[in-house]
Amino acid sequence: MQKVMYKGLVPEDKTLREIKVTSGAKIMVVGSTINDVLAVNTPKDSVQQDAKAEENKKEPLCRQKERLPTVPLSGMYNKSGGKVRLTFKLEQDQLWIGTKERTEKLPMGSIKNVVSEPIEGHEDYHMMAFQLGPTEASYYWVYWVPTQYVDAIKDTVLGKWQYF
């Protein structure tokens, strides 16, 4: 198998005169043996079966873990039923909890704890509480947090634990 290169790949049905090759022009001919071409074009059956098996075993959302997105997390609700948006300002080390009325800008260091529990019957979502003071009465509850972000939120707010 051979391919002709002249200002890019030349279509196989064109002649050198049709592509206007002039005297002294540089042309490259790339060739390979038929065995090399067949080895590349025919994927192994086991590779195809492995790819199908991976597609079938797609992990459920409740077990997936993703990093925090660069855009605010929205679509959640607070205890009074108002819509809540969580924005992580990592360069300022702040968590912004935004509602329609106001946005609370909380330093990450002021959040004492983060607690989360799955919502029964809706395991793809959690209810999550940020402890803003010394007691449990100071929890700020956020409902319908997507499960795949729970660990990333905890790691971001509390910091990753280092085991020595």
PDB file of C-alpha atoms in Angstrom:
ATOM      1  CA  MET A   1       0.000   0.000   0.000  1.00  0.00           C
ATOM      2  CA  GLN A   2       1.354   3.398  -0.977  1.00  0.00           C
ATOM      3  CA  LYS A   3       0.147   6.936  -0.507  1.00  0.00           C
ATOM      4  CA  VAL A   4       1.438  10.020  -2.316  1.00  0.00           C
ATOM      5  CA  MET A   5       1.953  13.249  -0.376  1.00  0.00           C
ATOM      6  CA  TYR A   6       2.134  16.598  -2.191  1.00  0.00           C
ATOM      7  CA  LYS A   7       0.894  19.614  -0.244  1.00  0.00           C
ATOM      8  CA  GLY A   8      -0.997  17.088   1.867  1.00  0.00           C
ATOM      9  CA  LEU A   9      -2.466  13.709   1.003  1.00  0.00           C
ATOM     10  CA  VAL A  10      -3.239  13.350  -2.706  1.00  0.00           C
ATOM     11  CA  PRO A  11      -6.597  11.720  -3.541  1.00  0.00           C
ATOM     12  CA  GLU A  12      -6.055   8.271  -5.072  1.00  0.00           C
ATOM     13  CA  ASP A  13      -8.067   9.004  -8.216  1.00  0.00           C
ATOM     14  CA  LYS A  14      -5.979  12.069  -9.220  1.00  0.00           C
ATOM     15  CA  THR A  15      -2.955  11.984 -11.524  1.00  0.00           C
ATOM     16  CA  LEU A  16       0.203  14.026 -11.002  1.00  0.00           C
ATOM     17  CA  ARG A  17      -0.788  16.262 -13.930  1.00  0.00           C
ATOM     18  CA  GLU A  18      -4.249  16.894 -12.376  1.00  0.00           C
ATOM     19  CA  ILE A  19      -2.741  18.047  -9.072  1.00  0.00           C
ATOM     20  CA  LYS A  20      -0.357  20.313 -11.056  1.00  0.00           C
ATOM     21  CA  VAL A  21       2.987  18.870  -9.982  1.00  0.00           C
ATOM     22  CA  THR A  22       5.748  20.972 -11.546  1.00  0.00           C
ATOM     23  CA  SER A  23       9.319  20.097 -12.387  1.00  0.00           C
ATOM     24  CA  GLY A  24      11.502  20.089  -9.257  1.00  0.00           C
ATOM     25  CA  ALA A  25       8.552  19.670  -6.855  1.00  0.00           C
ATOM     26  CA  LYS A  26       9.077  17.523  -3.778  1.00  0.00           C
ATOM     27  CA  ILE A  27       6.819  14.502  -3.487  1.00  0.00           C
ATOM     28  CA  MET A  28       6.761  11.974  -0.672  1.00  0.00           C
ATOM     29  CA  VAL A  29       5.637   8.393  -1.131  1.00  0.00           C
ATOM     30  CA  VAL A  30       4.633   6.582   2.046  1.00  0.00           C
ATOM     31  CA  GLY A  31       4.410   2.825   1.873  1.00  0.00           C
ATOM     32  CA  SER A  32       3.622  -0.109   4.110  1.00  0.00           C
ATOM     33  CA  THR A  33       3.341  -3.834   3.660  1.00  0.00           C
ATOM     34  CA  ILE A  34      -0.034  -5.508   3.398  1.00  0.00           C
ATOM     35  CA  ASN A  35       0.587  -7.381   6.678  1.00  0.00           C
ATOM     36  CA  ASP A  36       1.119  -4.094   8.549  1.00  0.00           C
ATOM     37  CA  VAL A  37      -2.095  -2.640   7.143  1.00  0.00           C
ATOM     38  CA  LEU A  38      -4.134  -5.711   8.071  1.00  0.00           C
ATOM     39  CA  ALA A  39      -2.659  -5.818  11.583  1.00  0.00           C
ATOM     40  CA  VAL A  40      -3.784  -2.242  12.221  1.00  0.00           C
ATOM     41  CA  ASN A  41      -7.252  -2.515  10.688  1.00  0.00           C
ATOM     42  CA  THR A  42      -8.491  -5.728  12.345  1.00  0.00           C
ATOM     43  CA  PRO A  43      -8.980  -5.240  16.092  1.00  0.00           C
ATOM     44  CA  LYS A  44      -8.812  -8.330  18.233  1.00  0.00           C
ATOM     45  CA  ASP A  45     -12.125  -9.936  19.222  1.00  0.00           C
ATOM     46  CA  SER A  46     -11.157  -9.847  22.887  1.00  0.00           C
ATOM     47  CA  VAL A  47     -10.546  -6.092  22.704  1.00  0.00           C
ATOM     48  CA  GLN A  48     -14.022  -5.572  21.241  1.00  0.00           C
ATOM     49  CA  GLN A  49     -15.602  -7.770  23.905  1.00  0.00           C
ATOM     50  CA  ASP A  50     -13.737  -5.907  26.675  1.00  0.00           C
ATOM     51  CA  ALA A  51     -14.983  -2.572  25.325  1.00  0.00           C
ATOM     52  CA  LYS A  52     -18.591  -3.843  25.256  1.00  0.00           C
ATOM     53  CA  ALA A  53     -18.265  -5.225  28.783  1.00  0.00           C
ATOM     54  CA  GLU A  54     -17.015  -1.846  30.055  1.00  0.00           C
ATOM     55  CA  GLU A  55     -19.982  -0.064  28.458  1.00  0.00           C
ATOM     56  CA  ASN A  56     -22.426  -2.512  30.047  1.00  0.00           C
ATOM     57  CA  LYS A  57     -20.866  -2.144  33.515  1.00  0.00           C
ATOM     58  CA  LYS A  58     -21.364   1.622  33.674  1.00  0.00           C
ATOM     59  CA  GLU A  59     -21.123   2.731  37.285  1.00  0.00           C
ATOM     60  CA  PRO A  60     -24.339   4.161  38.782  1.00  0.00           C
ATOM     61  CA  LEU A  61     -24.339   7.877  39.548  1.00  0.00           C
ATOM     62  CA  CYS A  62     -24.584   7.291  43.277  1.00  0.00           C
ATOM     63  CA  ARG A  63     -21.171   5.590  43.210  1.00  0.00           C
ATOM     64  CA  GLN A  64     -19.404   8.021  40.878  1.00  0.00           C
ATOM     65  CA  LYS A  65     -17.097  10.621  42.325  1.00  0.00           C
ATOM     66  CA  GLU A  66     -16.291  13.773  40.438  1.00  0.00           C
ATOM     67  CA  ARG A  67     -14.211  16.804  41.139  1.00  0.00           C
ATOM     68  CA  LEU A  68     -16.047  20.042  41.706  1.00  0.00           C
ATOM     69  CA  PRO A  69     -17.068  21.809  38.517  1.00  0.00           C
ATOM     70  CA  THR A  70     -15.654  25.256  37.776  1.00  0.00           C
ATOM     71  CA  VAL A  71     -19.181  26.685  37.603  1.00  0.00           C
ATOM     72  CA  PRO A  72     -21.458  27.040  40.655  1.00  0.00           C
ATOM     73  CA  LEU A  73     -23.496  24.007  41.746  1.00  0.00           C
ATOM     74  CA  SER A  74     -27.166  24.926  41.485  1.00  0.00           C
ATOM     75  CA  GLY A  75     -30.572  23.258  41.698  1.00  0.00           C
ATOM     76  CA  MET A  76     -30.424  22.587  45.442  1.00  0.00           C
ATOM     77  CA  TYR A  77     -32.703  23.846  48.215  1.00  0.00           C
ATOM     78  CA  ASN A  78     -32.272  25.127  51.791  1.00  0.00           C
ATOM     79  CA  LYS A  79     -34.434  24.201  54.788  1.00  0.00           C
ATOM     80  CA  SER A  80     -37.063  26.821  53.918  1.00  0.00           C
ATOM     81  CA  GLY A  81     -37.408  25.523  50.349  1.00  0.00           C
ATOM     82  CA  GLY A  82     -35.519  28.362  48.679  1.00  0.00           C
ATOM     83  CA  LYS A  83     -33.175  27.620  45.803  1.00  0.00           C
ATOM     84  CA  VAL A  84     -29.488  27.463  46.756  1.00  0.00           C
ATOM     85  CA  ARG A  85     -26.338  27.790  44.679  1.00  0.00           C
ATOM     86  CA  LEU A  86     -22.920  26.715  46.009  1.00  0.00           C
ATOM     87  CA  THR A  87     -19.886  28.511  44.587  1.00  0.00           C
ATOM     88  CA  PHE A  88     -16.387  27.463  45.605  1.00  0.00           C
ATOM     89  CA  LYS A  89     -13.970  30.389  45.433  1.00  0.00           C
ATOM     90  CA  LEU A  90     -10.740  28.458  45.930  1.00  0.00           C
ATOM     91  CA  GLU A  91      -8.452  31.422  45.248  1.00  0.00           C
ATOM     92  CA  GLN A  92     -10.149  33.294  48.133  1.00  0.00           C
ATOM     93  CA  ASP A  93     -10.598  30.117  50.237  1.00  0.00           C
ATOM     94  CA  GLN A  94     -14.335  30.823  50.508  1.00  0.00           C
ATOM     95  CA  LEU A  95     -17.626  28.996  50.034  1.00  0.00           C
ATOM     96  CA  TRP A  96     -20.412  31.200  48.732  1.00  0.00           C
ATOM     97  CA  ILE A  97     -23.941  30.040  49.556  1.00  0.00           C
ATOM     98  CA  GLY A  98     -26.221  31.996  47.273  1.00  0.00           C
ATOM     99  CA  THR A  99     -29.986  32.357  47.524  1.00  0.00           C
ATOM    100  CA  LYS A 100     -32.380  34.696  45.756  1.00  0.00           C
ATOM    101  CA  GLU A 101     -32.227  37.127  48.683  1.00  0.00           C
ATOM    102  CA  ARG A 102     -28.494  37.159  49.487  1.00  0.00           C
ATOM    103  CA  THR A 103     -25.138  35.442  49.172  1.00  0.00           C
ATOM    104  CA  GLU A 104     -23.252  34.362  52.283  1.00  0.00           C
ATOM    105  CA  LYS A 105     -19.493  34.385  51.774  1.00  0.00           C
ATOM    106  CA  LEU A 106     -18.030  31.916  54.267  1.00  0.00           C
ATOM    107  CA  PRO A 107     -14.300  31.393  54.801  1.00  0.00           C
ATOM    108  CA  MET A 108     -13.532  27.667  54.530  1.00  0.00           C
ATOM    109  CA  GLY A 109     -11.812  27.795  57.933  1.00  0.00           C
ATOM    110  CA  SER A 110     -15.016  28.952  59.640  1.00  0.00           C
ATOM    111  CA  ILE A 111     -16.893  25.780  58.628  1.00  0.00           C
ATOM    112  CA  LYS A 112     -16.389  23.348  61.497  1.00  0.00           C
ATOM    113  CA  ASN A 113     -17.845  20.207  59.919  1.00  0.00           C
ATOM    114  CA  VAL A 114     -19.701  18.890  56.882  1.00  0.00           C
ATOM    115  CA  VAL A 115     -22.308  16.159  57.368  1.00  0.00           C
ATOM    116  CA  SER A 116     -24.200  14.373  54.615  1.00  0.00           C
ATOM    117  CA  GLU A 117     -26.789  11.624  54.348  1.00  0.00           C
ATOM    118  CA  PRO A 118     -28.401  10.062  51.277  1.00  0.00           C
ATOM    119  CA  ILE A 119     -32.047  10.920  50.678  1.00  0.00           C
ATOM    120  CA  GLU A 120     -34.120   7.738  51.068  1.00  0.00           C
ATOM    121  CA  GLY A 121     -35.591   6.610  47.793  1.00  0.00           C
ATOM    122  CA  HIS A 122     -33.322   9.033  45.895  1.00  0.00           C
ATOM    123  CA  GLU A 123     -29.827   7.633  46.507  1.00  0.00           C
ATOM    124  CA  ASP A 124     -28.394   9.818  43.712  1.00  0.00           C
ATOM    125  CA  TYR A 125     -28.873  12.829  46.023  1.00  0.00           C
ATOM    126  CA  HIS A 126     -27.817  13.771  49.541  1.00  0.00           C
ATOM    127  CA  MET A 127     -28.815  16.274  52.162  1.00  0.00           C
ATOM    128  CA  MET A 128     -25.732  18.066  53.407  1.00  0.00           C
ATOM    129  CA  ALA A 129     -25.149  20.305  56.413  1.00  0.00           C
ATOM    130  CA  PHE A 130     -22.364  22.840  56.937  1.00  0.00           C
ATOM    131  CA  GLN A 131     -21.658  23.472  60.639  1.00  0.00           C
ATOM    132  CA  LEU A 132     -21.077  27.217  60.936  1.00  0.00           C
ATOM    133  CA  GLY A 133     -20.856  27.443  64.744  1.00  0.00           C
ATOM    134  CA  PRO A 134     -19.943  25.343  67.774  1.00  0.00           C
ATOM    135  CA  THR A 135     -23.255  23.462  68.143  1.00  0.00           C
ATOM    136  CA  GLU A 136     -25.561  21.387  65.961  1.00  0.00           C
ATOM    137  CA  ALA A 137     -28.042  24.266  65.998  1.00  0.00           C
ATOM    138  CA  SER A 138     -25.678  26.139  63.669  1.00  0.00           C
ATOM    139  CA  TYR A 139     -26.033  23.651  60.778  1.00  0.00           C
ATOM    140  CA  TYR A 140     -26.925  25.154  57.386  1.00  0.00           C
ATOM    141  CA  TRP A 141     -28.795  22.379  55.554  1.00  0.00           C
ATOM    142  CA  VAL A 142     -28.699  22.008  51.771  1.00  0.00           C
ATOM    143  CA  TYR A 143     -30.957  19.435  50.112  1.00  0.00           C
ATOM    144  CA  TRP A 144     -30.688  17.571  46.792  1.00  0.00           C
ATOM    145  CA  VAL A 145     -26.887  17.698  46.523  1.00  0.00           C
ATOM    146  CA  PRO A 146     -25.768  15.337  43.706  1.00  0.00           C
ATOM    147  CA  THR A 147     -24.038  12.291  45.211  1.00  0.00           C
ATOM    148  CA  GLN A 148     -21.055  12.415  42.871  1.00  0.00           C
ATOM    149  CA  TYR A 149     -19.985  15.781  44.357  1.00  0.00           C
ATOM    150  CA  VAL A 150     -20.368  14.934  48.073  1.00  0.00           C
ATOM    151  CA  ASP A 151     -16.799  13.716  48.656  1.00  0.00           C
ATOM    152  CA  ALA A 152     -15.318  16.559  46.607  1.00  0.00           C
ATOM    153  CA  ILE A 153     -17.299  19.139  48.622  1.00  0.00           C
ATOM    154  CA  LYS A 154     -16.137  17.620  51.925  1.00  0.00           C
ATOM    155  CA  ASP A 155     -12.510  17.485  50.761  1.00  0.00           C
ATOM    156  CA  THR A 156     -12.634  21.065  49.515  1.00  0.00           C
ATOM    157  CA  VAL A 157     -14.275  22.542  52.613  1.00  0.00           C
ATOM    158  CA  LEU A 158     -12.535  20.516  55.321  1.00  0.00           C
ATOM    159  CA  GLY A 159      -9.286  19.839  53.486  1.00  0.00           C
ATOM    160  CA  LYS A 160      -7.974  16.393  52.664  1.00  0.00           C
ATOM    161  CA  TRP A 161      -6.736  14.434  55.634  1.00  0.00           C
ATOM    162  CA  GLN A 162      -3.077  13.528  55.465  1.00  0.00           C
ATOM    163  CA  TYR A 163      -2.023  10.210  56.949  1.00  0.00           C
ATOM    164  CA  PHE A 164       1.612  10.093  58.032  1.00  0.00           C
TER     165      PHE A 164
END
